[in-house]
PDB file of C-alpha atoms in Angstrom:
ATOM      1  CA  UNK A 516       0.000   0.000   0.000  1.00 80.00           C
ATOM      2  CA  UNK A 517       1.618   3.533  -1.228  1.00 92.00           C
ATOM      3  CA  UNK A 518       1.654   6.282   1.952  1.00 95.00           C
ATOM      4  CA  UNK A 519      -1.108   8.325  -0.648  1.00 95.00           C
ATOM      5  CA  UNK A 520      -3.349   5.186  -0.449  1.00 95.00           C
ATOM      6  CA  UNK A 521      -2.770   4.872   3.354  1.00 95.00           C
ATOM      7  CA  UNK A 522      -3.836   8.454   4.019  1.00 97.00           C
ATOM      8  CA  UNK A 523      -6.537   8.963   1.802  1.00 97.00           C
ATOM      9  CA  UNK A 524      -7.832   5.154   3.549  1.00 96.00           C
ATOM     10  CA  UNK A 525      -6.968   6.910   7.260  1.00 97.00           C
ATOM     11  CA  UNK A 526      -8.628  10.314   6.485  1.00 98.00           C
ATOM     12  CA  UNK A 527     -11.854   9.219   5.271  1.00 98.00           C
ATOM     13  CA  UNK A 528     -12.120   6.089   7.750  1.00 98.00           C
ATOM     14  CA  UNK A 529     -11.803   8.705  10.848  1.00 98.00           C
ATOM     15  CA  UNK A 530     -14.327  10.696   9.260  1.00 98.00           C
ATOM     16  CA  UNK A 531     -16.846   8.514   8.805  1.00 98.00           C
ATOM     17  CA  UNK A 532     -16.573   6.821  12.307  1.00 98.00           C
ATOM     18  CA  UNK A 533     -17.198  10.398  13.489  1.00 98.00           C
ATOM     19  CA  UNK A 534     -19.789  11.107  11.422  1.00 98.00           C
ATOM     20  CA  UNK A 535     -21.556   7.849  11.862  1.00 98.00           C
ATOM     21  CA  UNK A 536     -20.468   8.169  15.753  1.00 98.00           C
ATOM     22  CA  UNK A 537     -22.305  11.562  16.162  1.00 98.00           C
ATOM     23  CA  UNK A 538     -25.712  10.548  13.773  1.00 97.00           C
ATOM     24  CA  UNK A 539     -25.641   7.826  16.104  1.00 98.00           C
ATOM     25  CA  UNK A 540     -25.395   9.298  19.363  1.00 98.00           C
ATOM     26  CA  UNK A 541     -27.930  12.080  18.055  1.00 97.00           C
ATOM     27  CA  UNK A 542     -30.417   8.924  17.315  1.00 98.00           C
ATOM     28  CA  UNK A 543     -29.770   6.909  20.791  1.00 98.00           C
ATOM     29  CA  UNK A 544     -30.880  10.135  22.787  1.00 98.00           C
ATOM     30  CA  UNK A 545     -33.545  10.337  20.658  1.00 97.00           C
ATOM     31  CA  UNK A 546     -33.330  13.823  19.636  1.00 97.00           C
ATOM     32  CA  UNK A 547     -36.428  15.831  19.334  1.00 97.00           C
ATOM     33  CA  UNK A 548     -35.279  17.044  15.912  1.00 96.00           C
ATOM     34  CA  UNK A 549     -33.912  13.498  14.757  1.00 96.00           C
ATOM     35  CA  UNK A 550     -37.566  12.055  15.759  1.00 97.00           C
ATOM     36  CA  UNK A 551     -39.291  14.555  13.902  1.00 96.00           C
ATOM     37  CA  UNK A 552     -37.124  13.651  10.733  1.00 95.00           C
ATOM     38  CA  UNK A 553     -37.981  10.426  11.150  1.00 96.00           C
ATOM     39  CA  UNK A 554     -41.455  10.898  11.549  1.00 95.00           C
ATOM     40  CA  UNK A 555     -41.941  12.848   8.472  1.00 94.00           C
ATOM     41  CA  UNK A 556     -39.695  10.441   6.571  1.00 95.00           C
ATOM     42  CA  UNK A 557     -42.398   7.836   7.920  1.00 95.00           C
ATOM     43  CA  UNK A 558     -40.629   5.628   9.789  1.00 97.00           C
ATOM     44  CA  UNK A 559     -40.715   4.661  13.724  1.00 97.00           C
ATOM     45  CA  UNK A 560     -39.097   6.312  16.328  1.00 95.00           C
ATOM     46  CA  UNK A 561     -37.872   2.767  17.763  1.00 96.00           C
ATOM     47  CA  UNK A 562     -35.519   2.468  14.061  1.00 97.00           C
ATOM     48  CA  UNK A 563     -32.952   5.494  15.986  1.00 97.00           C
ATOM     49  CA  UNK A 564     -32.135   3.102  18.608  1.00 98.00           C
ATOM     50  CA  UNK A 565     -31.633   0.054  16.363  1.00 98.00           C
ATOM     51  CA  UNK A 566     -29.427   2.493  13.548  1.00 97.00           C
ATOM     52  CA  UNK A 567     -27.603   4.189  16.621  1.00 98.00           C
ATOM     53  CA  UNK A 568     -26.258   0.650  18.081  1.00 98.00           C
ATOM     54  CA  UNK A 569     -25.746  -1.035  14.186  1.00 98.00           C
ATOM     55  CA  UNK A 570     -23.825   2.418  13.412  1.00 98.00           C
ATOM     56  CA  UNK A 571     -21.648   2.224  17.190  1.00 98.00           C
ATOM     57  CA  UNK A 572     -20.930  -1.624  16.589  1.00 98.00           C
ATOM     58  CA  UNK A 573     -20.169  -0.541  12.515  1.00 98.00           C
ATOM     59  CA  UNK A 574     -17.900   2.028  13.679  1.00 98.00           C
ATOM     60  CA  UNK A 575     -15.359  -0.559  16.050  1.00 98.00           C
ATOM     61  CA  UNK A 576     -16.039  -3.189  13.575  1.00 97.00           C
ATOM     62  CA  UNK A 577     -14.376  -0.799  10.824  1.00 97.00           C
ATOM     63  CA  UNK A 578     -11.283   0.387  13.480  1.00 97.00           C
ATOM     64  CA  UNK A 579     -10.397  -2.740  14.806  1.00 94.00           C
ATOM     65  CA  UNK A 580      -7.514  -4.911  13.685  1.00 89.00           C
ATOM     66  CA  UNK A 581      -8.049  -8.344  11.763  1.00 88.00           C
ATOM     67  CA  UNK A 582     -11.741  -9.460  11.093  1.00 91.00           C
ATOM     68  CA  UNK A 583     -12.188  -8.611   7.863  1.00 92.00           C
ATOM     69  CA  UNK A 584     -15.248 -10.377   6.754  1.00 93.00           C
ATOM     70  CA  UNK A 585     -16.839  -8.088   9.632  1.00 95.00           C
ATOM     71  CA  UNK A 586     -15.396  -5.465   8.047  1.00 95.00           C
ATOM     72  CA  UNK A 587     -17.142  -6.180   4.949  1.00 95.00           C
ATOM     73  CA  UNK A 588     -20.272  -6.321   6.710  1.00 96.00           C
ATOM     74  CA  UNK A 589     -19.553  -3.233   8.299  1.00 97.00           C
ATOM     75  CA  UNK A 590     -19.346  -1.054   4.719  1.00 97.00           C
ATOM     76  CA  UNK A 591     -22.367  -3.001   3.301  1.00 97.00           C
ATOM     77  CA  UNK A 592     -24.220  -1.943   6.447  1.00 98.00           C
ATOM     78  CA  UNK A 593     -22.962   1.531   6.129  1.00 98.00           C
ATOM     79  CA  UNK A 594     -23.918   1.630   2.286  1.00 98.00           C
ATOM     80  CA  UNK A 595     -27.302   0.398   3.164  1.00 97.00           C
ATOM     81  CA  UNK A 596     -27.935   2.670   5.806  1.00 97.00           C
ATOM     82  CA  UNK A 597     -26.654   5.769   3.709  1.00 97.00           C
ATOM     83  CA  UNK A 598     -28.238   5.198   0.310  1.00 97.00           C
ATOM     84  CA  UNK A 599     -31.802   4.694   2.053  1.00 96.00           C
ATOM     85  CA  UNK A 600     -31.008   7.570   3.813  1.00 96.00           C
ATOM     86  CA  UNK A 601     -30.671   9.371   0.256  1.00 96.00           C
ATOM     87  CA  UNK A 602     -33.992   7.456  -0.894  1.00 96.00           C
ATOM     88  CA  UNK A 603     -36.054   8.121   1.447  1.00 96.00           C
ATOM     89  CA  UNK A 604     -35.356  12.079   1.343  1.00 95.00           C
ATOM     90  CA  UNK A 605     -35.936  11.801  -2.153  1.00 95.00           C
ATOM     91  CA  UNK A 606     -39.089  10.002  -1.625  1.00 95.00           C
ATOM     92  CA  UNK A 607     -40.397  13.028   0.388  1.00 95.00           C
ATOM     93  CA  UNK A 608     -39.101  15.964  -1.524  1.00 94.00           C
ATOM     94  CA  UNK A 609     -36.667  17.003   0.279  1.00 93.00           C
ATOM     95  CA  UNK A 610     -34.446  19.682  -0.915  1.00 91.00           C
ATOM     96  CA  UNK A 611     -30.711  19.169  -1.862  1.00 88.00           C
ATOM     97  CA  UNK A 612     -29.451  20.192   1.618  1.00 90.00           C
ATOM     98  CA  UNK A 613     -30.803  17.055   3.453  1.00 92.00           C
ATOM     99  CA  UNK A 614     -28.738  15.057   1.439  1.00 91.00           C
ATOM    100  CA  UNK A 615     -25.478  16.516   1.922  1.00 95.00           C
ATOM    101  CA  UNK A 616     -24.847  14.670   5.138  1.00 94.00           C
ATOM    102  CA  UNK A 617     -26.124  10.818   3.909  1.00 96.00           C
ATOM    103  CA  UNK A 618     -24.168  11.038   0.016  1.00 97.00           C
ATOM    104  CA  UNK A 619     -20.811  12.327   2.201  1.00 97.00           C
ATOM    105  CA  UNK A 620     -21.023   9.369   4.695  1.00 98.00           C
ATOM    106  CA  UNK A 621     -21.963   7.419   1.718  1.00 97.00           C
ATOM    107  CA  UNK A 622     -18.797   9.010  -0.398  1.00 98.00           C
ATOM    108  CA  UNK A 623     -16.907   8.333   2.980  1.00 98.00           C
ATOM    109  CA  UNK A 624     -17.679   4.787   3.056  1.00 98.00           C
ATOM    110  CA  UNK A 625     -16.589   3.857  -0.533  1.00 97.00           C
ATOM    111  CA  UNK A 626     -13.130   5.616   0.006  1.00 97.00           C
ATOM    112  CA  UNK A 627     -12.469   3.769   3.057  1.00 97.00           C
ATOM    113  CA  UNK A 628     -13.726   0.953   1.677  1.00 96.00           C
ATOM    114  CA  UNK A 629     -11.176   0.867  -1.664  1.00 95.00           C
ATOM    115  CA  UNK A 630      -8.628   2.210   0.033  1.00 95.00           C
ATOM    116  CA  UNK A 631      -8.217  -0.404   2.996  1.00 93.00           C
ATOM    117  CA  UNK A 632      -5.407  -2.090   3.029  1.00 90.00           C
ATOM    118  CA  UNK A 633      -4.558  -5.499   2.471  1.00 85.00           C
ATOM    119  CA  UNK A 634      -4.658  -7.098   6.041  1.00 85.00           C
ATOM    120  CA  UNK A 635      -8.124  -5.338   5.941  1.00 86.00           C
ATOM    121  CA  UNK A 636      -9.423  -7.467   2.932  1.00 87.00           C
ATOM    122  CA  UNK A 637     -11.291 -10.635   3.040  1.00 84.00           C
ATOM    123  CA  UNK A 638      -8.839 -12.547   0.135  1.00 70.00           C
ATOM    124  CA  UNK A 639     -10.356 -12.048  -3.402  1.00 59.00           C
ATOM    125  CA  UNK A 640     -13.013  -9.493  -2.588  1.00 51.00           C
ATOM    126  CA  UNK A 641     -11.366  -6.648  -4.565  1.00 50.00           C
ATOM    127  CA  UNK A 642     -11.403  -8.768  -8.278  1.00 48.00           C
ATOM    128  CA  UNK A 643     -14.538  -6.369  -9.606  1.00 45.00           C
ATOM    129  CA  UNK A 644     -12.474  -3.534  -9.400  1.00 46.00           C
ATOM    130  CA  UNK A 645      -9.240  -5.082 -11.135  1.00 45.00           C
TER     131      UNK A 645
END
């Protein structure tokens, strides 16, 4: 791995655990404003709790050493998580500012994704992009 690969891999993995780290702790306290999003997006209030704990576990899943198979779990969670975020703003109306926050976590997640480095890789995963 080239020290340009290692820091671009580095920068964006710190910033999406903190990013997914504060959405999360903003949807485990429940946060009036983060319920009313929810609301109007039409789903449950219960789903912050569930996203805050997948996004907590995501984030040390992503940090730790080894595991990598979790690791690959991790992103597709992430990507799952993000993208519907993006859907379901665009299946209210939402204007362009409300999805600044999911498509960067989302952007976030595919850089830290390519750019992990080998000992981070489940063996063979990598071949669609060669």
């Amino acid at each position: 791995m080239t020290k340009r690969n290692k820091i671009i891999y580095w920068i964006a993995t710190i910033w999406l655990a903190l990013g997914m780290v504060s959405t999360g702790i903003v949807q485990l306290i429940h946060m009036k404003e983060e319920v009313a999003l929810f609301t109007r997006l039409g789903y449950p209030a219960y789903l912050l709790t569930i996203l805050a704990v997948w996004k907590f576990l995501g984030v040390v899943a992503v940090l730790i050493p080894k595991y990598p198979l979790l690791k690959e779990w991790a992103y597709a969670g992430f990507f799952f998580t993000m993208s519907g975020a993006v859907f379901s703003h665009l299946a209210v109306g939402d204007g362009a500012i409300e999805y600044f926050g999911p498509v960067l976590l989302l952007v976030l997640t595919g850089l830290s994704w390519y750019f992990r480095p080998a000992d981070r890789k489940t063996i063979g995963n990598d071949e669609f992009f060669e």
